[in-house]
PDB file of C-alpha atoms and ligand atoms in Angstrom:
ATOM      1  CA  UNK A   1     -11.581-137.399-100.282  1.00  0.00           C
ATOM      2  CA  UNK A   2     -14.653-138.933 -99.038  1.00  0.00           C
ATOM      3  CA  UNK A   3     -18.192-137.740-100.866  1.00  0.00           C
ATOM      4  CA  UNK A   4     -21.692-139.215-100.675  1.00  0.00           C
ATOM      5  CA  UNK A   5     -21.091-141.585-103.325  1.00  0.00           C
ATOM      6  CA  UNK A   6     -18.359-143.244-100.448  1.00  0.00           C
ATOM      7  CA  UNK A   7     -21.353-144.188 -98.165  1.00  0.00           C
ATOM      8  CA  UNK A   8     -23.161-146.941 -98.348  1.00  0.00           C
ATOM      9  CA  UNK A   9     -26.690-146.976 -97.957  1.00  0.00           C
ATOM     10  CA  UNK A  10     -29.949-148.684 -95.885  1.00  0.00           C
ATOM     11  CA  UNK A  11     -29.869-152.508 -97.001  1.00  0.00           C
ATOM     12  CA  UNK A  12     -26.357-152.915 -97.580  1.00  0.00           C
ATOM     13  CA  UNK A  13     -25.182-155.987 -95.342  1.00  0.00           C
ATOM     14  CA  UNK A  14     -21.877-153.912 -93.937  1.00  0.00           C
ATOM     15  CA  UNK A  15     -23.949-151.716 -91.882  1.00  0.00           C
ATOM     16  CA  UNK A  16     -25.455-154.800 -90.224  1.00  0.00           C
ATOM     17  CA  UNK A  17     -22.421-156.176 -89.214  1.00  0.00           C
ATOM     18  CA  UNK A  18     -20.547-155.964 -85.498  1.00  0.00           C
ATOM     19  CA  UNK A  19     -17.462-154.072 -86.361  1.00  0.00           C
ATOM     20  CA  UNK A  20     -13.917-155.496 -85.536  1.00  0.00           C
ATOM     21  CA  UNK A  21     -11.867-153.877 -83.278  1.00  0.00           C
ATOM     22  CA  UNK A  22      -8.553-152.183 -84.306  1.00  0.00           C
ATOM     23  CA  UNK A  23      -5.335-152.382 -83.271  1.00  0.00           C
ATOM     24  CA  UNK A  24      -3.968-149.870 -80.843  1.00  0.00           C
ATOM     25  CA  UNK A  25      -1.834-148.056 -81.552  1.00  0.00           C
ATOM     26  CA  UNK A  26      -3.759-147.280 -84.477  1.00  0.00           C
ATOM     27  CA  UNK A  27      -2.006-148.189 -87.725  1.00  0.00           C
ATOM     28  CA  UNK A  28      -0.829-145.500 -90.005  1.00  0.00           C
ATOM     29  CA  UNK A  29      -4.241-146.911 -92.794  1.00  0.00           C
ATOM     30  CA  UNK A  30      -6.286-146.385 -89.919  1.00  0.00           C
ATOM     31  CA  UNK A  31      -5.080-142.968 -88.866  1.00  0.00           C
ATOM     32  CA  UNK A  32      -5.161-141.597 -92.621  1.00  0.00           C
ATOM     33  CA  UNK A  33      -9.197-143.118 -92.944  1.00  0.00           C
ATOM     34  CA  UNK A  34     -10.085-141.009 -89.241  1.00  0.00           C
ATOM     35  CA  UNK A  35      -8.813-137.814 -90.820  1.00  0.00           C
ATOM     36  CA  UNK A  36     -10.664-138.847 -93.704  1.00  0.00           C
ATOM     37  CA  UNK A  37     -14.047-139.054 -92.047  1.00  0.00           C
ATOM     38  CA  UNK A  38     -13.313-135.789 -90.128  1.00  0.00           C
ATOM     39  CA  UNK A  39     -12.560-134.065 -92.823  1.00  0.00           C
ATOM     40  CA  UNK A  40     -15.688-135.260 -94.783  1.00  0.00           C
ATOM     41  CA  UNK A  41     -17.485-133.685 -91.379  1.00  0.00           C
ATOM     42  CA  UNK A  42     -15.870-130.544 -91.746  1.00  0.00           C
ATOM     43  CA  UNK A  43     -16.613-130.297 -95.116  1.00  0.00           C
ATOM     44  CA  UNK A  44     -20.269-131.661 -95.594  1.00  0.00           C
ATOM     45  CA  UNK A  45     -20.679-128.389 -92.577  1.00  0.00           C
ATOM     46  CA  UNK A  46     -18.887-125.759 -95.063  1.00  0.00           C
ATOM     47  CA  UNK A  47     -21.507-124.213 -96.844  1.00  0.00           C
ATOM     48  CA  UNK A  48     -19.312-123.228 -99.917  1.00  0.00           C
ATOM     49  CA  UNK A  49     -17.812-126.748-100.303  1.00  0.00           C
ATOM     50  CA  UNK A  50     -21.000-128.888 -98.931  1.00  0.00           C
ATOM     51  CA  UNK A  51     -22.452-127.431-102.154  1.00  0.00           C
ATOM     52  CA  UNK A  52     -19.831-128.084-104.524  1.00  0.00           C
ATOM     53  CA  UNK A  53     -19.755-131.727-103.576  1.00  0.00           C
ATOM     54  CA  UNK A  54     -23.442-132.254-102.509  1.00  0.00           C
ATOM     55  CA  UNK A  55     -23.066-132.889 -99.343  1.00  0.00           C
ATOM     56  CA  UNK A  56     -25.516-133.927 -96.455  1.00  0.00           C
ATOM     57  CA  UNK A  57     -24.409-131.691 -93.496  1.00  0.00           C
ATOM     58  CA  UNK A  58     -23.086-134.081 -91.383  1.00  0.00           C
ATOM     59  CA  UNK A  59     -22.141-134.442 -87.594  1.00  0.00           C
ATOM     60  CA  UNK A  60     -20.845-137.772 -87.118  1.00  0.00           C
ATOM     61  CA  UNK A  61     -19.855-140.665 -89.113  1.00  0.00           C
ATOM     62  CA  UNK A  62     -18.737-144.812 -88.744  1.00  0.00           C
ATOM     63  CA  UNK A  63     -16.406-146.401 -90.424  1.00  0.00           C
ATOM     64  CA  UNK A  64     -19.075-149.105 -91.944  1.00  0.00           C
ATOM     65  CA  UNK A  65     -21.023-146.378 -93.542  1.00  0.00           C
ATOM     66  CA  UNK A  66     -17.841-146.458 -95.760  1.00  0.00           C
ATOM     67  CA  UNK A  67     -18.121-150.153 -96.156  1.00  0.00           C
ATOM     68  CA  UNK A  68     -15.568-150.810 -93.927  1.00  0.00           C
ATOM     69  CA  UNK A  69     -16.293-152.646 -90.846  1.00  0.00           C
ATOM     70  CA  UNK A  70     -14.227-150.973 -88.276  1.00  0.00           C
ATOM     71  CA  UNK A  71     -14.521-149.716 -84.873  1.00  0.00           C
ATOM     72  CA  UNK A  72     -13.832-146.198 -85.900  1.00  0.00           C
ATOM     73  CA  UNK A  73     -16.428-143.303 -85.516  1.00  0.00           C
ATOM     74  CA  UNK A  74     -15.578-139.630 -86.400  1.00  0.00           C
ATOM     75  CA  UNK A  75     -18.167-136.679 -84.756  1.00  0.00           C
ATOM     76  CA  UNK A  76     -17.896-133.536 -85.511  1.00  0.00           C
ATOM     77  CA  UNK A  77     -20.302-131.400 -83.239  1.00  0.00           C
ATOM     78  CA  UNK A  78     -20.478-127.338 -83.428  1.00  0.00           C
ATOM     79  CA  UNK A  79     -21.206-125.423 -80.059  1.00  0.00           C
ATOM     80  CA  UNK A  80     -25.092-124.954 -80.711  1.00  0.00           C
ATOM     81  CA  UNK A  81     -25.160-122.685 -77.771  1.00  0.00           C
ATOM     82  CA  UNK A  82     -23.138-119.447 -78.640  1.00  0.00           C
ATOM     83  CA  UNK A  83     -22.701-118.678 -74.724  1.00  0.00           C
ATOM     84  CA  UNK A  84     -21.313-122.102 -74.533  1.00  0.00           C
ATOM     85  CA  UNK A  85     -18.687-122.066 -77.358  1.00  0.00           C
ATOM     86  CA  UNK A  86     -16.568-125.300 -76.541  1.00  0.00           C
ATOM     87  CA  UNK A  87     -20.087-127.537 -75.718  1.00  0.00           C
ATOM     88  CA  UNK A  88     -19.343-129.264 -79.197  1.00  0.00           C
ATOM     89  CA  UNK A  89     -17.217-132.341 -80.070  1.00  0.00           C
ATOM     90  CA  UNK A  90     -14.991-133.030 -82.439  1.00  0.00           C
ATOM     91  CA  UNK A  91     -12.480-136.252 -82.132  1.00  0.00           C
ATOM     92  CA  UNK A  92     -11.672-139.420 -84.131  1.00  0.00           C
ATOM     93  CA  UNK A  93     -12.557-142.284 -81.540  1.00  0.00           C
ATOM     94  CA  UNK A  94     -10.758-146.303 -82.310  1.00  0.00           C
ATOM     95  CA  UNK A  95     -12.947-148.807 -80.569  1.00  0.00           C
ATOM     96  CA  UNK A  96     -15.293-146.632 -78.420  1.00  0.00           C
ATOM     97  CA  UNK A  97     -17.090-148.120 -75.419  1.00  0.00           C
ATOM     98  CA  UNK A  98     -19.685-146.528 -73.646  1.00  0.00           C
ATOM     99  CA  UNK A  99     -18.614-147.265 -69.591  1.00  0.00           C
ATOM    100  CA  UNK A 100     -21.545-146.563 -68.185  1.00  0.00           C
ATOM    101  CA  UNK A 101     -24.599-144.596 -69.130  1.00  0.00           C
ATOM    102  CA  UNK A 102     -27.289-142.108 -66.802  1.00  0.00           C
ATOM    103  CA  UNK A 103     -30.812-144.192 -66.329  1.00  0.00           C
ATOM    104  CA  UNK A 104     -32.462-140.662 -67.331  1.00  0.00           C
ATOM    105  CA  UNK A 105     -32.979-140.803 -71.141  1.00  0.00           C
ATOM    106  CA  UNK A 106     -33.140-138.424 -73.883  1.00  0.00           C
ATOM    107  CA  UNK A 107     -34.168-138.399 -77.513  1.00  0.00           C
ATOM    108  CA  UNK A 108     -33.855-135.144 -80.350  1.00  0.00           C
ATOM    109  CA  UNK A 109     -37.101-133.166 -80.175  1.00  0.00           C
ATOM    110  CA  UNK A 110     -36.659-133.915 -84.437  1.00  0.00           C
ATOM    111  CA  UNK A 111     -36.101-137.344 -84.620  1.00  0.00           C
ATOM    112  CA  UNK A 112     -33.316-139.113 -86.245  1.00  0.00           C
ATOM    113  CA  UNK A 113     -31.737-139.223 -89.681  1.00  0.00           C
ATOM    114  CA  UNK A 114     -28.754-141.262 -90.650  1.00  0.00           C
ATOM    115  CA  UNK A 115     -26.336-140.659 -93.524  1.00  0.00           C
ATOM    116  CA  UNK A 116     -27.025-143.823 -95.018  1.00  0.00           C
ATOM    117  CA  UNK A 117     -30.839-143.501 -94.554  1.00  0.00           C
ATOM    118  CA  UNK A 118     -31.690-141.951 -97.709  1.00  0.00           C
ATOM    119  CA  UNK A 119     -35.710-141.880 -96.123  1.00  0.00           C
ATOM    120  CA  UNK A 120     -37.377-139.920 -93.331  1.00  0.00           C
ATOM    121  CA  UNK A 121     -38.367-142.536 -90.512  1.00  0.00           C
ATOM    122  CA  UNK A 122     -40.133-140.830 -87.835  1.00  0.00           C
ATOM    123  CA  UNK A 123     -40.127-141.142 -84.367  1.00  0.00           C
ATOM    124  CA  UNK A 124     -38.278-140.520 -81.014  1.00  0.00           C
ATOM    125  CA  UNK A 125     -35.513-142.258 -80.741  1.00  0.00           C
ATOM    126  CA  UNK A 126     -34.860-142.664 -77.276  1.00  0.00           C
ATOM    127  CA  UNK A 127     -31.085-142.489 -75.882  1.00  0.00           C
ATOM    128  CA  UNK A 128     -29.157-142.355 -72.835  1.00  0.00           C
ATOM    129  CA  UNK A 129     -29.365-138.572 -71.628  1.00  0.00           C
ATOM    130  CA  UNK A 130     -25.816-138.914 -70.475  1.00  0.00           C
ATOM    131  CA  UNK A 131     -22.322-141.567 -71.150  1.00  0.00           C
ATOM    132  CA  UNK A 132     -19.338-142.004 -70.262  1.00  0.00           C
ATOM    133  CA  UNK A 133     -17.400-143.305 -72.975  1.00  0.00           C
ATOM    134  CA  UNK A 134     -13.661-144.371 -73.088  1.00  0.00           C
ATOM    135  CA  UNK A 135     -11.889-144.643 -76.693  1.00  0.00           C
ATOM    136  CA  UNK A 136      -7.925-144.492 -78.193  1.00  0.00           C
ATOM    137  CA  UNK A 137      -7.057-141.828 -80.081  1.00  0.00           C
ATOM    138  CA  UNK A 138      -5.290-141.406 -83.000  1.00  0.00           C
ATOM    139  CA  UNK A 139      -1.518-141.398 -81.350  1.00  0.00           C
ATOM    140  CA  UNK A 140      -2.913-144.378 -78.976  1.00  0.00           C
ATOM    141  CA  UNK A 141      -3.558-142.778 -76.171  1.00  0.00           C
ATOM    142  CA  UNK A 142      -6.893-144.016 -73.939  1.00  0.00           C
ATOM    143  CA  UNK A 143      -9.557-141.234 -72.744  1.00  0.00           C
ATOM    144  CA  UNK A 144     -11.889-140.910 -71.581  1.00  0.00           C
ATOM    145  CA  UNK A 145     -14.848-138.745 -71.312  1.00  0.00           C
ATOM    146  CA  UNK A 146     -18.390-138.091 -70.017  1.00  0.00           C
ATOM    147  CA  UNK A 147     -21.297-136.607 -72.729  1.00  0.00           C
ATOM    148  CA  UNK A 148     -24.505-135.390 -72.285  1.00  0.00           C
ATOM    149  CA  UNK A 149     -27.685-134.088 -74.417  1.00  0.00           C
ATOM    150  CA  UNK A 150     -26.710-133.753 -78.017  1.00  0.00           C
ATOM    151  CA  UNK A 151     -23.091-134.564 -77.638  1.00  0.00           C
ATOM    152  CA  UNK A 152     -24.388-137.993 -75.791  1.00  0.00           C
ATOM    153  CA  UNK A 153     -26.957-138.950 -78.929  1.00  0.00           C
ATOM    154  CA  UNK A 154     -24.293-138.674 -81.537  1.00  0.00           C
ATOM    155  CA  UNK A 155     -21.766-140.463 -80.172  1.00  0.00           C
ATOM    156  CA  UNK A 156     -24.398-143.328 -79.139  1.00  0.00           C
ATOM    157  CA  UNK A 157     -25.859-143.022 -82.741  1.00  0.00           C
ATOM    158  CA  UNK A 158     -21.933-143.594 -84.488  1.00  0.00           C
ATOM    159  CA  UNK A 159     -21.457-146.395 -81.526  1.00  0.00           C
ATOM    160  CA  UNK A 160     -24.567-148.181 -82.342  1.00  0.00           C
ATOM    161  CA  UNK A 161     -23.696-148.244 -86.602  1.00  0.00           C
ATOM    162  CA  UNK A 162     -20.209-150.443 -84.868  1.00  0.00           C
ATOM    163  CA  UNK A 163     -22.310-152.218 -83.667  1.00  0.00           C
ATOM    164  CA  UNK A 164     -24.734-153.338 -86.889  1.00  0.00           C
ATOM    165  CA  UNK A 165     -27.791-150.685 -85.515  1.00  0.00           C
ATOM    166  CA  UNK A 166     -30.135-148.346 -86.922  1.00  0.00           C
ATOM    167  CA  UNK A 167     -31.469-145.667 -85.263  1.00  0.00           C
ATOM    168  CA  UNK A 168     -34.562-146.560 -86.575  1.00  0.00           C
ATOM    169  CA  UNK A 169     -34.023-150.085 -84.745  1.00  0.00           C
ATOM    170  CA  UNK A 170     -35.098-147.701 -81.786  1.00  0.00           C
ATOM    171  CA  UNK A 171     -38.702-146.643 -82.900  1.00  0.00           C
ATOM    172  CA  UNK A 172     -41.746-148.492 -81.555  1.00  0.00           C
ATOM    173  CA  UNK A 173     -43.600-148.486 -84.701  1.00  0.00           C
ATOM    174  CA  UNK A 174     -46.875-148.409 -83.401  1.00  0.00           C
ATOM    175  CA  UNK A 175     -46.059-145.823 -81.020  1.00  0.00           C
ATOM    176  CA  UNK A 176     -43.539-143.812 -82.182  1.00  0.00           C
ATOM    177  CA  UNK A 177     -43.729-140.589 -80.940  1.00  0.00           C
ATOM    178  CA  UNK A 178     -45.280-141.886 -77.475  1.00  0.00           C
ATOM    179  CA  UNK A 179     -42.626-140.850 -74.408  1.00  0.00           C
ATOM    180  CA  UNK A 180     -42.189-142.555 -70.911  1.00  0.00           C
ATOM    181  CA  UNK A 181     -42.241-140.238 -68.088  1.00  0.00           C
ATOM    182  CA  UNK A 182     -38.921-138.224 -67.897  1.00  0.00           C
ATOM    183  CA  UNK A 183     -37.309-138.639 -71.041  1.00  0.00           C
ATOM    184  CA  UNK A 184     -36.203-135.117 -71.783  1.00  0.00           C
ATOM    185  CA  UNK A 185     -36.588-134.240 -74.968  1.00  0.00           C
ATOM    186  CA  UNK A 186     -33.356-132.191 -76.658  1.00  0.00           C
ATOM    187  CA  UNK A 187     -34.374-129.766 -79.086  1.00  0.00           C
TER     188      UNK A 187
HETATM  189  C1  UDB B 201     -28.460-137.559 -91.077  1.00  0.00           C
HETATM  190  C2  UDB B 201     -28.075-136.096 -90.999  1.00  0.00           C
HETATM  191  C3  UDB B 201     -29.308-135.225 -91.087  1.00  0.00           C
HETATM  192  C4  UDB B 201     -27.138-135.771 -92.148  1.00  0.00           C
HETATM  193  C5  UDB B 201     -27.403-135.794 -89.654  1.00  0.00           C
HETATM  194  N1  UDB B 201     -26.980-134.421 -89.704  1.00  0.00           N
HETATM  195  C6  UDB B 201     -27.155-133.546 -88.744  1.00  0.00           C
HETATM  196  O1  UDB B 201     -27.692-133.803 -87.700  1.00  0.00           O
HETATM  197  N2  UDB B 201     -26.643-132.314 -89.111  1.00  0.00           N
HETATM  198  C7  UDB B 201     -26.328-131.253 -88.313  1.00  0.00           C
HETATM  199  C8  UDB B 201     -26.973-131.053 -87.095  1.00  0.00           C
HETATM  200  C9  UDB B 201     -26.582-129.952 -86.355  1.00  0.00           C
HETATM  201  F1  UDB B 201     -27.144-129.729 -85.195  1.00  0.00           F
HETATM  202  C10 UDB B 201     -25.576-129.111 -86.785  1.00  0.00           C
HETATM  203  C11 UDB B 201     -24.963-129.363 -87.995  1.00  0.00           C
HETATM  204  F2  UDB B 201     -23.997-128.564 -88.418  1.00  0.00           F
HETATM  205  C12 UDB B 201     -25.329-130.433 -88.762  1.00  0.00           C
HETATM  206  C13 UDB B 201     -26.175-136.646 -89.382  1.00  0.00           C
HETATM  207  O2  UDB B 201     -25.092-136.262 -89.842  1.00  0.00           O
HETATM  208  N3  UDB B 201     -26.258-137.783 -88.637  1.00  0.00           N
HETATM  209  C14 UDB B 201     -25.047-138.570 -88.493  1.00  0.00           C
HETATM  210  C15 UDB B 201     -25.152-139.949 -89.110  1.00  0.00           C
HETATM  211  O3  UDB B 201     -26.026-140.252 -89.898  1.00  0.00           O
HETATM  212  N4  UDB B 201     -24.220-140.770 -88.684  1.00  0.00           N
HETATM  213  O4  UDB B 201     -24.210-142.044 -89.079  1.00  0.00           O
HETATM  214  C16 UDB B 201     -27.460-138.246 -87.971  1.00  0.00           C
HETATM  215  C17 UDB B 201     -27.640-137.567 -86.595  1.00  0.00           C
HETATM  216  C18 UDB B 201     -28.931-138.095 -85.949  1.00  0.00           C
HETATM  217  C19 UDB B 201     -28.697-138.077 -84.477  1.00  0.00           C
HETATM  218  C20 UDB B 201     -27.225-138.073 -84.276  1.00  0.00           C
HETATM  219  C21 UDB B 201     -26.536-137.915 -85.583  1.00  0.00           C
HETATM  220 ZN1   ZN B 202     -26.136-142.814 -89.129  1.00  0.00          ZN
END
């Protein structure tokens, strides 16, 4: 079972690198380490067991936060809006690949944090508002599907640790919290 201690942190060279691809259909190692991930999601967002193993509540993870350099991302997003109960995500994507992206941009109203960023950097991180991503899933199947707001950052914040990026790689330092025209903000 996956705990904190599994994830590597801020400095290690892994999360630097560009991730290899995997083969489709995904093999039966590769299958076992995306239930793995979601189920360290699941858990690190159960109260009773997020305590017992001191976890971070989590909503996404990459497969090179566990020092292995994989395409592989696991998100695990609850419906924040109760009147919208399926707005969440929740899927195991093998080599993800954002299609195309909105020119409107978005960023959290927050900030960003990162699993393996044991450090508060702040700042806007500024995002596509909206993607359209295509990934195979765990039986090998390609999707597709388009994201927007939160949804969008996630999945662009697990695609960008494939490809060897922080989210802090984002921030202008001198300006940080300064926004362009139009960039809705996602609180
Ligand atoms: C860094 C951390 C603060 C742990 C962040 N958690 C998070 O956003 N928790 C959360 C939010 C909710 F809205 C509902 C809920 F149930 C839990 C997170 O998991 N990530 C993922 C990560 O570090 N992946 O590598 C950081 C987020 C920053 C923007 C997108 C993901
Ligand atoms: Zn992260």
């Amino acid at each position: 079972m996956i705990t904190m201690d599994d994830i590597i942190r801020e400095g290690h060279p892994t999360l630097r690198e560009v991730a290899k691809e995997v083969p489709i259909p995904p093999t039966e190692e590769d299958v076992k380490l995306g239930e793995e991930m979601m189920e360290f999601l699941k858990n690190s967002q159960d109260p009773v067991k997020a305590e017992e193993l001191h976890l971070r509540g989590g909503v996404g993870l990459a497969a090179p936060q566990l020092d292995i350099s994989k395409r592989i991302i696991a998100v695990h997003v609850p419906s924040l809006d109760p009147e919208k109960p399926d707005s969440g995500i929740s899927t195991v994507m093998y080599n993800p690949k954002i299609l195309s992206h909105s020119v409107q941009q978005a960023c959290l109203g927050e900030g960003e944090g990162c699993l393996s960023v044991d450090r508060e950097v702040p700042g806007y991180v500024v995002r596509a508002a909206r993607i359209t991503v295509s990934y195979y899933d765990a039986e090998g199947n390609k999707q597709k599907i388009r994201l927007k707001n939160y949804n969008a950052i996630v999945v662009q914040h697990e695609i960008d640790h494939i490809n060897g990026v922080m989210f802090y790689d984002h921030i202008d330092e001198k300006t940080p919290f300064t926004l362009d025209d139009g960039v809705l903000v996602i609180e």
